[in-house]
Amino acid sequence: MTSDHDFTGVQPPVVGEEAEWFDHCREERLMIQRCASCGRHQFPPRSVCIECLEEEPEWVEAAGTGTVFTYTVQHREPPGFADQAPYAIAIIELSEGPRMLSRVTGKPDDVEIGMEVEVAWATAAPELQVPVFVPTGAADAG
Ligand code: ZN
């Protein structure tokens, strides 16, 4: 599947709990972990709850909504990201609480701290779907 959000990039190393997370991404499901003991949500995935150390937190699908916690605009293109700048790199605070490093697609000038966003999916490499974020409501239009 291709979308307007696709970009080329550097393939990340996929190890440990992250391998399962990327498997869910290929199905365009934004998964985070939830502790069955204390209820805390967490991301990135880990083998234990970072609050109470309970083992094997369960996978749950995030709502895919959140807000821009902070962001920066990349003006220079690092190796592997040709013809993409400028673009906004943002920390997204998911509705469930965890924060996630991602991109807000579209014009960087339109990005603001606190703006509401929702997940969209980009193909960054063959077999590599990654979540990016768009202003709420924009995903349906594009
Ligand atoms: Zn816990």
mmCIF file of N, CA and C and ligand atoms in Angstrom:
data_model
loop_
_atom_site.group_PDB
_atom_site.id
_atom_site.type_symbol
_atom_site.label_atom_id
_atom_site.label_comp_id
_atom_site.label_asym_id
_atom_site.label_seq_id
_atom_site.Cartn_x
_atom_site.Cartn_y
_atom_site.Cartn_z
ATOM 1 N N MET A 1 0.851 -1.196 0.000
ATOM 2 C CA MET A 1 0.000 0.000 0.000
ATOM 3 C C MET A 1 0.887 1.246 0.000
ATOM 4 N N THR A 2 0.564 2.212 -0.814
ATOM 5 C CA THR A 2 1.320 3.461 -0.819
ATOM 6 C C THR A 2 0.393 4.598 -0.435
ATOM 7 N N SER A 3 0.982 5.661 0.068
ATOM 8 C CA SER A 3 0.186 6.823 0.451
ATOM 9 C C SER A 3 0.992 8.084 0.211
ATOM 10 N N ASP A 4 0.342 9.224 0.370
ATOM 11 C CA ASP A 4 1.014 10.512 0.231
ATOM 12 C C ASP A 4 2.095 10.703 1.288
ATOM 13 N N HIS A 5 2.040 9.902 2.332
ATOM 14 C CA HIS A 5 2.962 10.083 3.444
ATOM 15 C C HIS A 5 4.257 9.303 3.276
ATOM 16 N N ASP A 6 4.359 8.508 2.232
ATOM 17 C CA ASP A 6 5.523 7.651 2.061
ATOM 18 C C ASP A 6 6.818 8.463 1.977
ATOM 19 N N PHE A 7 7.860 7.899 2.471
ATOM 20 C CA PHE A 7 9.169 8.519 2.349
ATOM 21 C C PHE A 7 10.217 7.421 2.325
ATOM 22 N N THR A 8 11.377 7.756 1.829
ATOM 23 C CA THR A 8 12.469 6.799 1.888
ATOM 24 C C THR A 8 13.312 7.143 3.100
ATOM 25 N N GLY A 9 13.873 6.160 3.702
ATOM 26 C CA GLY A 9 14.643 6.436 4.896
ATOM 27 C C GLY A 9 15.617 5.324 5.174
ATOM 28 N N VAL A 10 16.181 5.396 6.335
ATOM 29 C CA VAL A 10 17.141 4.396 6.750
ATOM 30 C C VAL A 10 16.392 3.317 7.508
ATOM 31 N N GLN A 11 16.625 2.091 7.144
ATOM 32 C CA GLN A 11 15.943 0.983 7.798
ATOM 33 C C GLN A 11 16.487 0.814 9.206
ATOM 34 N N PRO A 12 15.614 0.871 10.208
ATOM 35 C CA PRO A 12 16.104 0.745 11.581
ATOM 36 C C PRO A 12 16.441 -0.696 11.911
ATOM 37 N N PRO A 13 17.361 -0.903 12.844
ATOM 38 C CA PRO A 13 17.575 -2.266 13.330
ATOM 39 C C PRO A 13 16.338 -2.700 14.113
ATOM 40 N N VAL A 14 15.881 -3.890 13.882
ATOM 41 C CA VAL A 14 14.674 -4.379 14.554
ATOM 42 C C VAL A 14 15.058 -5.534 15.464
ATOM 43 N N VAL A 15 14.976 -5.271 16.757
ATOM 44 C CA VAL A 15 15.396 -6.278 17.732
ATOM 45 C C VAL A 15 14.381 -6.350 18.871
ATOM 46 N N GLY A 16 14.379 -7.472 19.563
ATOM 47 C CA GLY A 16 13.587 -7.637 20.781
ATOM 48 C C GLY A 16 12.113 -7.387 20.571
ATOM 49 N N GLU A 17 11.496 -6.699 21.549
ATOM 50 C CA GLU A 17 10.061 -6.440 21.502
ATOM 51 C C GLU A 17 9.680 -5.590 20.295
ATOM 52 N N GLU A 18 10.644 -4.842 19.751
ATOM 53 C CA GLU A 18 10.332 -3.981 18.611
ATOM 54 C C GLU A 18 9.963 -4.788 17.372
ATOM 55 N N ALA A 19 10.487 -5.995 17.239
ATOM 56 C CA ALA A 19 10.169 -6.807 16.066
ATOM 57 C C ALA A 19 8.670 -7.076 16.003
ATOM 58 N N GLU A 20 8.074 -7.392 17.144
ATOM 59 C CA GLU A 20 6.628 -7.635 17.171
ATOM 60 C C GLU A 20 5.872 -6.348 16.865
ATOM 61 N N TRP A 21 6.374 -5.213 17.369
ATOM 62 C CA TRP A 21 5.727 -3.931 17.105
ATOM 63 C C TRP A 21 5.706 -3.649 15.606
ATOM 64 N N PHE A 22 6.821 -3.866 14.920
ATOM 65 C CA PHE A 22 6.857 -3.629 13.473
ATOM 66 C C PHE A 22 5.950 -4.608 12.727
ATOM 67 N N ASP A 23 5.774 -5.827 13.252
ATOM 68 C CA ASP A 23 4.822 -6.759 12.635
ATOM 69 C C ASP A 23 3.421 -6.150 12.642
ATOM 70 N N HIS A 24 3.039 -5.540 13.761
ATOM 71 C CA HIS A 24 1.716 -4.898 13.843
ATOM 72 C C HIS A 24 1.646 -3.705 12.885
ATOM 73 N N CYS A 25 2.728 -2.980 12.741
ATOM 74 C CA CYS A 25 2.748 -1.830 11.823
ATOM 75 C C CYS A 25 2.458 -2.266 10.392
ATOM 76 N N ARG A 26 2.951 -3.426 10.008
ATOM 77 C CA ARG A 26 2.681 -3.901 8.649
ATOM 78 C C ARG A 26 1.187 -4.106 8.421
ATOM 79 N N GLU A 27 0.443 -4.321 9.510
ATOM 80 C CA GLU A 27 -1.024 -4.427 9.417
ATOM 81 C C GLU A 27 -1.681 -3.076 9.684
ATOM 82 N N GLU A 28 -0.852 -2.011 9.757
ATOM 83 C CA GLU A 28 -1.313 -0.654 10.043
ATOM 84 C C GLU A 28 -2.099 -0.588 11.349
ATOM 85 N N ARG A 29 -1.556 -1.265 12.349
ATOM 86 C CA ARG A 29 -2.124 -1.214 13.694
ATOM 87 C C ARG A 29 -1.071 -0.602 14.615
ATOM 88 N N LEU A 30 -1.442 0.519 15.238
ATOM 89 C CA LEU A 30 -0.522 1.202 16.148
ATOM 90 C C LEU A 30 -0.670 0.576 17.533
ATOM 91 N N MET A 31 0.304 -0.232 17.894
ATOM 92 C CA MET A 31 0.213 -0.975 19.152
ATOM 93 C C MET A 31 1.127 -0.359 20.204
ATOM 94 N N ILE A 32 0.615 -0.367 21.431
ATOM 95 C CA ILE A 32 1.411 0.010 22.584
ATOM 96 C C ILE A 32 1.213 -1.098 23.613
ATOM 97 N N GLN A 33 1.901 -1.002 24.715
ATOM 98 C CA GLN A 33 1.743 -2.022 25.739
ATOM 99 C C GLN A 33 0.948 -1.474 26.917
ATOM 100 N N ARG A 34 0.235 -2.375 27.563
ATOM 101 C CA ARG A 34 -0.506 -2.027 28.764
ATOM 102 C C ARG A 34 -0.196 -3.076 29.817
ATOM 103 N N CYS A 35 0.052 -2.599 31.026
ATOM 104 C CA CYS A 35 0.350 -3.504 32.131
ATOM 105 C C CYS A 35 -0.953 -4.044 32.716
ATOM 106 N N ALA A 36 -1.066 -5.373 32.771
ATOM 107 C CA ALA A 36 -2.279 -5.988 33.314
ATOM 108 C C ALA A 36 -2.386 -5.776 34.828
ATOM 109 N N SER A 37 -1.269 -5.467 35.464
ATOM 110 C CA SER A 37 -1.274 -5.307 36.917
ATOM 111 C C SER A 37 -1.653 -3.882 37.339
ATOM 112 N N CYS A 38 -0.960 -2.876 36.774
ATOM 113 C CA CYS A 38 -1.200 -1.495 37.229
ATOM 114 C C CYS A 38 -1.940 -0.652 36.196
ATOM 115 N N GLY A 39 -2.097 -1.161 34.976
ATOM 116 C CA GLY A 39 -2.889 -0.447 33.977
ATOM 117 C C GLY A 39 -2.143 0.602 33.180
ATOM 118 N N ARG A 40 -0.869 0.802 33.474
ATOM 119 C CA ARG A 40 -0.109 1.833 32.765
ATOM 120 C C ARG A 40 0.148 1.411 31.319
ATOM 121 N N HIS A 41 0.024 2.383 30.411
ATOM 122 C CA HIS A 41 0.409 2.170 29.017
ATOM 123 C C HIS A 41 1.864 2.588 28.855
ATOM 124 N N GLN A 42 2.575 1.917 27.950
ATOM 125 C CA GLN A 42 3.959 2.304 27.712
ATOM 126 C C GLN A 42 4.354 2.091 26.263
ATOM 127 N N PHE A 43 5.292 2.915 25.843
ATOM 128 C CA PHE A 43 5.940 2.826 24.548
ATOM 129 C C PHE A 43 7.278 3.532 24.699
ATOM 130 N N PRO A 44 8.357 3.027 24.125
ATOM 131 C CA PRO A 44 8.479 1.835 23.296
ATOM 132 C C PRO A 44 8.276 0.548 24.081
ATOM 133 N N PRO A 45 8.059 -0.547 23.346
ATOM 134 C CA PRO A 45 7.801 -1.822 24.009
ATOM 135 C C PRO A 45 8.996 -2.319 24.812
ATOM 136 N N ARG A 46 8.671 -2.926 25.925
ATOM 137 C CA ARG A 46 9.701 -3.485 26.810
ATOM 138 C C ARG A 46 9.207 -4.829 27.339
ATOM 139 N N SER A 47 10.093 -5.542 27.975
ATOM 140 C CA SER A 47 9.718 -6.866 28.495
ATOM 141 C C SER A 47 9.034 -6.774 29.848
ATOM 142 N N VAL A 48 9.142 -5.599 30.513
ATOM 143 C CA VAL A 48 8.489 -5.412 31.815
ATOM 144 C C VAL A 48 7.803 -4.046 31.851
ATOM 145 N N CYS A 49 6.851 -3.895 32.770
ATOM 146 C CA CYS A 49 6.207 -2.606 33.006
ATOM 147 C C CYS A 49 7.201 -1.666 33.677
ATOM 148 N N ILE A 50 7.348 -0.451 33.157
ATOM 149 C CA ILE A 50 8.318 0.477 33.741
ATOM 150 C C ILE A 50 7.800 1.105 35.035
ATOM 151 N N GLU A 51 6.529 0.882 35.368
ATOM 152 C CA GLU A 51 5.963 1.416 36.603
ATOM 153 C C GLU A 51 6.116 0.426 37.764
ATOM 154 N N CYS A 52 5.687 -0.813 37.509
ATOM 155 C CA CYS A 52 5.652 -1.779 38.625
ATOM 156 C C CYS A 52 6.503 -3.026 38.378
ATOM 157 N N LEU A 53 7.171 -3.080 37.232
ATOM 158 C CA LEU A 53 8.067 -4.187 36.881
ATOM 159 C C LEU A 53 7.358 -5.515 36.641
ATOM 160 N N GLU A 54 6.031 -5.495 36.542
ATOM 161 C CA GLU A 54 5.307 -6.708 36.162
ATOM 162 C C GLU A 54 5.820 -7.168 34.793
ATOM 163 N N GLU A 55 5.965 -8.468 34.640
ATOM 164 C CA GLU A 55 6.506 -8.979 33.374
ATOM 165 C C GLU A 55 5.424 -9.129 32.313
ATOM 166 N N GLU A 56 5.890 -9.120 31.083
ATOM 167 C CA GLU A 56 5.054 -9.370 29.916
ATOM 168 C C GLU A 56 3.816 -8.475 29.824
ATOM 169 N N PRO A 57 4.020 -7.169 29.724
ATOM 170 C CA PRO A 57 2.860 -6.310 29.482
ATOM 171 C C PRO A 57 2.155 -6.713 28.188
ATOM 172 N N GLU A 58 0.831 -6.533 28.161
ATOM 173 C CA GLU A 58 0.051 -6.997 27.011
ATOM 174 C C GLU A 58 0.025 -5.935 25.915
ATOM 175 N N TRP A 59 -0.146 -6.385 24.687
ATOM 176 C CA TRP A 59 -0.282 -5.480 23.558
ATOM 177 C C TRP A 59 -1.723 -5.021 23.438
ATOM 178 N N VAL A 60 -1.910 -3.725 23.256
ATOM 179 C CA VAL A 60 -3.245 -3.177 22.993
ATOM 180 C C VAL A 60 -3.108 -2.194 21.836
ATOM 181 N N GLU A 61 -4.177 -2.052 21.079
ATOM 182 C CA GLU A 61 -4.136 -1.130 19.951
ATOM 183 C C GLU A 61 -4.460 0.275 20.448
ATOM 184 N N ALA A 62 -3.589 1.213 20.140
ATOM 185 C CA ALA A 62 -3.814 2.607 20.536
ATOM 186 C C ALA A 62 -4.917 3.205 19.675
ATOM 187 N N ALA A 63 -5.552 4.237 20.208
ATOM 188 C CA ALA A 63 -6.610 4.922 19.461
ATOM 189 C C ALA A 63 -6.045 5.575 18.202
ATOM 190 N N GLY A 64 -4.756 5.896 18.244
ATOM 191 C CA GLY A 64 -4.140 6.542 17.082
ATOM 192 C C GLY A 64 -4.317 8.047 17.091
ATOM 193 N N THR A 65 -4.729 8.580 18.226
ATOM 194 C CA THR A 65 -4.902 10.022 18.357
ATOM 195 C C THR A 65 -3.957 10.548 19.423
ATOM 196 N N GLY A 66 -3.662 11.839 19.321
ATOM 197 C CA GLY A 66 -2.778 12.443 20.304
ATOM 198 C C GLY A 66 -2.585 13.905 19.994
ATOM 199 N N THR A 67 -1.578 14.478 20.645
ATOM 200 C CA THR A 67 -1.250 15.883 20.424
ATOM 201 C C THR A 67 0.256 16.019 20.216
ATOM 202 N N VAL A 68 0.639 17.103 19.559
ATOM 203 C CA VAL A 68 2.057 17.395 19.374
ATOM 204 C C VAL A 68 2.602 17.918 20.693
ATOM 205 N N PHE A 69 3.502 17.155 21.319
ATOM 206 C CA PHE A 69 4.111 17.570 22.584
ATOM 207 C C PHE A 69 5.197 18.594 22.311
ATOM 208 N N THR A 70 6.037 18.317 21.321
ATOM 209 C CA THR A 70 7.029 19.270 20.835
ATOM 210 C C THR A 70 7.476 18.820 19.455
ATOM 211 N N TYR A 71 8.165 19.695 18.752
ATOM 212 C CA TYR A 71 8.597 19.324 17.406
ATOM 213 C C TYR A 71 9.783 20.177 16.991
ATOM 214 N N THR A 72 10.435 19.737 15.934
ATOM 215 C CA THR A 72 11.473 20.528 15.293
ATOM 216 C C THR A 72 11.324 20.342 13.788
ATOM 217 N N VAL A 73 11.893 21.246 13.031
ATOM 218 C CA VAL A 73 11.814 21.135 11.575
ATOM 219 C C VAL A 73 13.199 20.790 11.033
ATOM 220 N N GLN A 74 13.250 19.695 10.308
ATOM 221 C CA GLN A 74 14.501 19.256 9.691
ATOM 222 C C GLN A 74 14.649 19.970 8.349
ATOM 223 N N HIS A 75 15.699 20.788 8.225
ATOM 224 C CA HIS A 75 15.928 21.527 6.977
ATOM 225 C C HIS A 75 17.000 20.890 6.111
ATOM 226 N N ARG A 76 17.942 20.195 6.729
ATOM 227 C CA ARG A 76 18.983 19.513 5.968
ATOM 228 C C ARG A 76 18.639 18.036 5.900
ATOM 229 N N GLU A 77 18.940 17.437 4.776
ATOM 230 C CA GLU A 77 18.582 16.033 4.586
ATOM 231 C C GLU A 77 19.739 15.132 4.983
ATOM 232 N N PRO A 78 19.537 14.332 6.018
ATOM 233 C CA PRO A 78 20.583 13.387 6.369
ATOM 234 C C PRO A 78 20.690 12.309 5.298
ATOM 235 N N PRO A 79 21.806 11.583 5.256
ATOM 236 C CA PRO A 79 21.955 10.514 4.267
ATOM 237 C C PRO A 79 20.768 9.559 4.317
ATOM 238 N N GLY A 80 20.237 9.240 3.155
ATOM 239 C CA GLY A 80 19.110 8.326 3.088
ATOM 240 C C GLY A 80 17.759 9.015 3.089
ATOM 241 N N PHE A 81 17.729 10.337 3.213
ATOM 242 C CA PHE A 81 16.465 11.067 3.263
ATOM 243 C C PHE A 81 16.433 12.175 2.199
ATOM 244 N N ALA A 82 16.890 11.828 1.000
ATOM 245 C CA ALA A 82 16.992 12.835 -0.053
ATOM 246 C C ALA A 82 15.632 13.380 -0.452
ATOM 247 N N ASP A 83 15.607 14.643 -0.820
ATOM 248 C CA ASP A 83 14.424 15.314 -1.374
ATOM 249 C C ASP A 83 13.225 15.323 -0.417
ATOM 250 N N GLN A 84 13.493 15.364 0.860
ATOM 251 C CA GLN A 84 12.369 15.337 1.807
ATOM 252 C C GLN A 84 12.254 16.606 2.645
ATOM 253 N N ALA A 85 13.334 17.304 2.862
ATOM 254 C CA ALA A 85 13.297 18.484 3.721
ATOM 255 C C ALA A 85 12.567 19.632 3.013
ATOM 256 N N PRO A 86 11.934 20.532 3.736
ATOM 257 C CA PRO A 86 11.831 20.480 5.201
ATOM 258 C C PRO A 86 10.684 19.571 5.642
ATOM 259 N N TYR A 87 10.872 18.952 6.797
ATOM 260 C CA TYR A 87 9.791 18.154 7.366
ATOM 261 C C TYR A 87 9.834 18.250 8.884
ATOM 262 N N ALA A 88 8.683 18.008 9.484
ATOM 263 C CA ALA A 88 8.553 18.166 10.933
ATOM 264 C C ALA A 88 8.754 16.823 11.626
ATOM 265 N N ILE A 89 9.676 16.809 12.565
ATOM 266 C CA ILE A 89 9.900 15.666 13.445
ATOM 267 C C ILE A 89 9.266 16.039 14.780
ATOM 268 N N ALA A 90 8.413 15.176 15.285
ATOM 269 C CA ALA A 90 7.648 15.558 16.467
ATOM 270 C C ALA A 90 7.629 14.452 17.510
ATOM 271 N N ILE A 91 7.489 14.883 18.758
ATOM 272 C CA ILE A 91 7.139 13.960 19.831
ATOM 273 C C ILE A 91 5.622 14.043 19.963
ATOM 274 N N ILE A 92 4.957 12.931 19.715
ATOM 275 C CA ILE A 92 3.508 12.873 19.814
ATOM 276 C C ILE A 92 3.133 12.271 21.161
ATOM 277 N N GLU A 93 2.292 12.981 21.912
ATOM 278 C CA GLU A 93 1.756 12.407 23.147
ATOM 279 C C GLU A 93 0.456 11.718 22.802
ATOM 280 N N LEU A 94 0.481 10.397 22.845
ATOM 281 C CA LEU A 94 -0.705 9.614 22.495
ATOM 282 C C LEU A 94 -1.809 9.829 23.532
ATOM 283 N N SER A 95 -3.039 9.612 23.112
ATOM 284 C CA SER A 95 -4.179 9.772 24.025
ATOM 285 C C SER A 95 -4.049 8.881 25.251
ATOM 286 N N GLU A 96 -3.370 7.735 25.097
ATOM 287 C CA GLU A 96 -3.180 6.808 26.219
ATOM 288 C C GLU A 96 -2.059 7.246 27.151
ATOM 289 N N GLY A 97 -1.256 8.246 26.738
ATOM 290 C CA GLY A 97 -0.216 8.764 27.616
ATOM 291 C C GLY A 97 1.206 8.653 27.111
ATOM 292 N N PRO A 98 1.606 7.508 26.523
ATOM 293 C CA PRO A 98 2.998 7.419 26.087
ATOM 294 C C PRO A 98 3.318 8.418 24.979
ATOM 295 N N ARG A 99 4.579 8.783 24.890
ATOM 296 C CA ARG A 99 5.045 9.689 23.832
ATOM 297 C C ARG A 99 5.844 8.895 22.813
ATOM 298 N N MET A 100 5.724 9.334 21.561
ATOM 299 C CA MET A 100 6.285 8.596 20.433
ATOM 300 C C MET A 100 6.953 9.578 19.481
ATOM 301 N N LEU A 101 8.183 9.272 19.086
ATOM 302 C CA LEU A 101 8.879 10.095 18.103
ATOM 303 C C LEU A 101 8.368 9.733 16.713
ATOM 304 N N SER A 102 7.977 10.734 15.951
ATOM 305 C CA SER A 102 7.410 10.459 14.634
ATOM 306 C C SER A 102 7.554 11.699 13.768
ATOM 307 N N ARG A 103 6.811 11.723 12.698
ATOM 308 C CA ARG A 103 6.730 12.889 11.838
ATOM 309 C C ARG A 103 5.302 13.391 11.809
ATOM 310 N N VAL A 104 5.175 14.699 11.612
ATOM 311 C CA VAL A 104 3.879 15.250 11.231
ATOM 312 C C VAL A 104 4.032 15.621 9.766
ATOM 313 N N THR A 105 3.260 14.973 8.918
ATOM 314 C CA THR A 105 3.422 15.183 7.485
ATOM 315 C C THR A 105 2.737 16.481 7.063
ATOM 316 N N GLY A 106 3.000 16.886 5.848
ATOM 317 C CA GLY A 106 2.454 18.146 5.352
ATOM 318 C C GLY A 106 3.437 19.274 5.571
ATOM 319 N N LYS A 107 2.941 20.502 5.489
ATOM 320 C CA LYS A 107 3.824 21.662 5.617
ATOM 321 C C LYS A 107 4.262 21.864 7.068
ATOM 322 N N PRO A 108 5.573 21.934 7.307
ATOM 323 C CA PRO A 108 6.052 22.122 8.688
ATOM 324 C C PRO A 108 5.518 23.401 9.327
ATOM 325 N N ASP A 109 5.263 24.446 8.522
ATOM 326 C CA ASP A 109 4.758 25.703 9.086
ATOM 327 C C ASP A 109 3.377 25.535 9.726
ATOM 328 N N ASP A 110 2.677 24.471 9.355
ATOM 329 C CA ASP A 110 1.335 24.255 9.904
ATOM 330 C C ASP A 110 1.348 23.542 11.254
ATOM 331 N N VAL A 111 2.525 23.061 11.658
ATOM 332 C CA VAL A 111 2.612 22.284 12.902
ATOM 333 C C VAL A 111 2.710 23.234 14.091
ATOM 334 N N GLU A 112 1.971 22.927 15.145
ATOM 335 C CA GLU A 112 2.016 23.705 16.376
ATOM 336 C C GLU A 112 2.030 22.766 17.576
ATOM 337 N N ILE A 113 2.699 23.197 18.617
ATOM 338 C CA ILE A 113 2.642 22.442 19.866
ATOM 339 C C ILE A 113 1.201 22.422 20.352
ATOM 340 N N GLY A 114 0.742 21.252 20.744
ATOM 341 C CA GLY A 114 -0.616 21.103 21.265
ATOM 342 C C GLY A 114 -1.651 20.746 20.214
ATOM 343 N N MET A 115 -1.270 20.802 18.923
ATOM 344 C CA MET A 115 -2.260 20.491 17.896
ATOM 345 C C MET A 115 -2.652 19.020 17.959
ATOM 346 N N GLU A 116 -3.922 18.780 17.648
ATOM 347 C CA GLU A 116 -4.425 17.410 17.671
ATOM 348 C C GLU A 116 -4.075 16.711 16.373
ATOM 349 N N VAL A 117 -3.583 15.492 16.516
ATOM 350 C CA VAL A 117 -3.150 14.719 15.356
ATOM 351 C C VAL A 117 -3.693 13.299 15.459
ATOM 352 N N GLU A 118 -3.653 12.624 14.316
ATOM 353 C CA GLU A 118 -4.042 11.214 14.292
ATOM 354 C C GLU A 118 -3.077 10.461 13.390
ATOM 355 N N VAL A 119 -3.025 9.180 13.614
ATOM 356 C CA VAL A 119 -2.039 8.370 12.912
ATOM 357 C C VAL A 119 -2.427 8.190 11.446
ATOM 358 N N ALA A 120 -1.405 8.135 10.611
ATOM 359 C CA ALA A 120 -1.531 7.732 9.221
ATOM 360 C C ALA A 120 -0.357 6.781 9.000
ATOM 361 N N TRP A 121 -0.304 6.149 7.869
ATOM 362 C CA TRP A 121 0.749 5.159 7.671
ATOM 363 C C TRP A 121 1.577 5.487 6.458
ATOM 364 N N ALA A 122 2.861 5.295 6.601
ATOM 365 C CA ALA A 122 3.790 5.555 5.514
ATOM 366 C C ALA A 122 4.618 4.305 5.255
ATOM 367 N N THR A 123 4.942 4.112 4.008
ATOM 368 C CA THR A 123 5.892 3.067 3.647
ATOM 369 C C THR A 123 7.258 3.718 3.559
ATOM 370 N N ALA A 124 8.166 3.307 4.435
ATOM 371 C CA ALA A 124 9.492 3.921 4.493
ATOM 372 C C ALA A 124 10.536 3.077 3.779
ATOM 373 N N ALA A 125 10.217 1.821 3.559
ATOM 374 C CA ALA A 125 11.104 0.891 2.853
ATOM 375 C C ALA A 125 10.247 -0.324 2.541
ATOM 376 N N PRO A 126 10.682 -1.166 1.613
ATOM 377 C CA PRO A 126 9.912 -2.386 1.373
ATOM 378 C C PRO A 126 9.711 -3.143 2.685
ATOM 379 N N GLU A 127 8.485 -3.543 2.938
ATOM 380 C CA GLU A 127 8.167 -4.296 4.164
ATOM 381 C C GLU A 127 8.327 -3.462 5.427
ATOM 382 N N LEU A 128 8.375 -2.152 5.303
ATOM 383 C CA LEU A 128 8.499 -1.319 6.499
ATOM 384 C C LEU A 128 7.427 -0.232 6.496
ATOM 385 N N GLN A 129 6.349 -0.494 7.225
ATOM 386 C CA GLN A 129 5.309 0.499 7.437
ATOM 387 C C GLN A 129 5.613 1.203 8.754
ATOM 388 N N VAL A 130 5.515 2.520 8.758
ATOM 389 C CA VAL A 130 5.751 3.260 9.993
ATOM 390 C C VAL A 130 4.614 4.255 10.219
ATOM 391 N N PRO A 131 4.298 4.505 11.495
ATOM 392 C CA PRO A 131 3.267 5.497 11.775
ATOM 393 C C PRO A 131 3.809 6.903 11.617
ATOM 394 N N VAL A 132 3.039 7.752 10.957
ATOM 395 C CA VAL A 132 3.286 9.191 10.929
ATOM 396 C C VAL A 132 1.989 9.833 11.389
ATOM 397 N N PHE A 133 2.005 11.133 11.592
ATOM 398 C CA PHE A 133 0.807 11.771 12.119
ATOM 399 C C PHE A 133 0.399 12.936 11.225
ATOM 400 N N VAL A 134 -0.903 13.147 11.162
ATOM 401 C CA VAL A 134 -1.482 14.224 10.368
ATOM 402 C C VAL A 134 -2.441 14.995 11.288
ATOM 403 N N PRO A 135 -2.715 16.257 10.951
ATOM 404 C CA PRO A 135 -3.716 16.982 11.747
ATOM 405 C C PRO A 135 -5.030 16.206 11.773
ATOM 406 N N THR A 136 -5.717 16.207 12.905
ATOM 407 C CA THR A 136 -6.960 15.450 13.041
ATOM 408 C C THR A 136 -7.936 15.848 11.949
ATOM 409 N N GLY A 137 -8.483 14.837 11.286
ATOM 410 C CA GLY A 137 -9.427 15.069 10.208
ATOM 411 C C GLY A 137 -8.796 15.045 8.835
ATOM 412 N N ALA A 138 -7.467 15.238 8.771
ATOM 413 C CA ALA A 138 -6.793 15.299 7.475
ATOM 414 C C ALA A 138 -6.628 13.928 6.843
ATOM 415 N N ALA A 139 -6.568 12.881 7.658
ATOM 416 C CA ALA A 139 -6.344 11.542 7.122
ATOM 417 C C ALA A 139 -7.502 11.099 6.231
ATOM 418 N N ASP A 140 -8.717 11.487 6.599
ATOM 419 C CA ASP A 140 -9.886 11.098 5.815
ATOM 420 C C ASP A 140 -9.886 11.786 4.452
ATOM 421 N N ALA A 141 -9.338 13.002 4.414
ATOM 422 C CA ALA A 141 -9.366 13.774 3.185
ATOM 423 C C ALA A 141 -8.311 13.303 2.192
ATOM 424 N N GLY A 142 -7.216 12.720 2.692
ATOM 425 C CA GLY A 142 -6.144 12.392 1.802
ATOM 426 C C GLY A 142 -5.973 10.922 1.589
HETATM 427 ZN ZN ZN B 1 2.566 -2.120 35.874
#
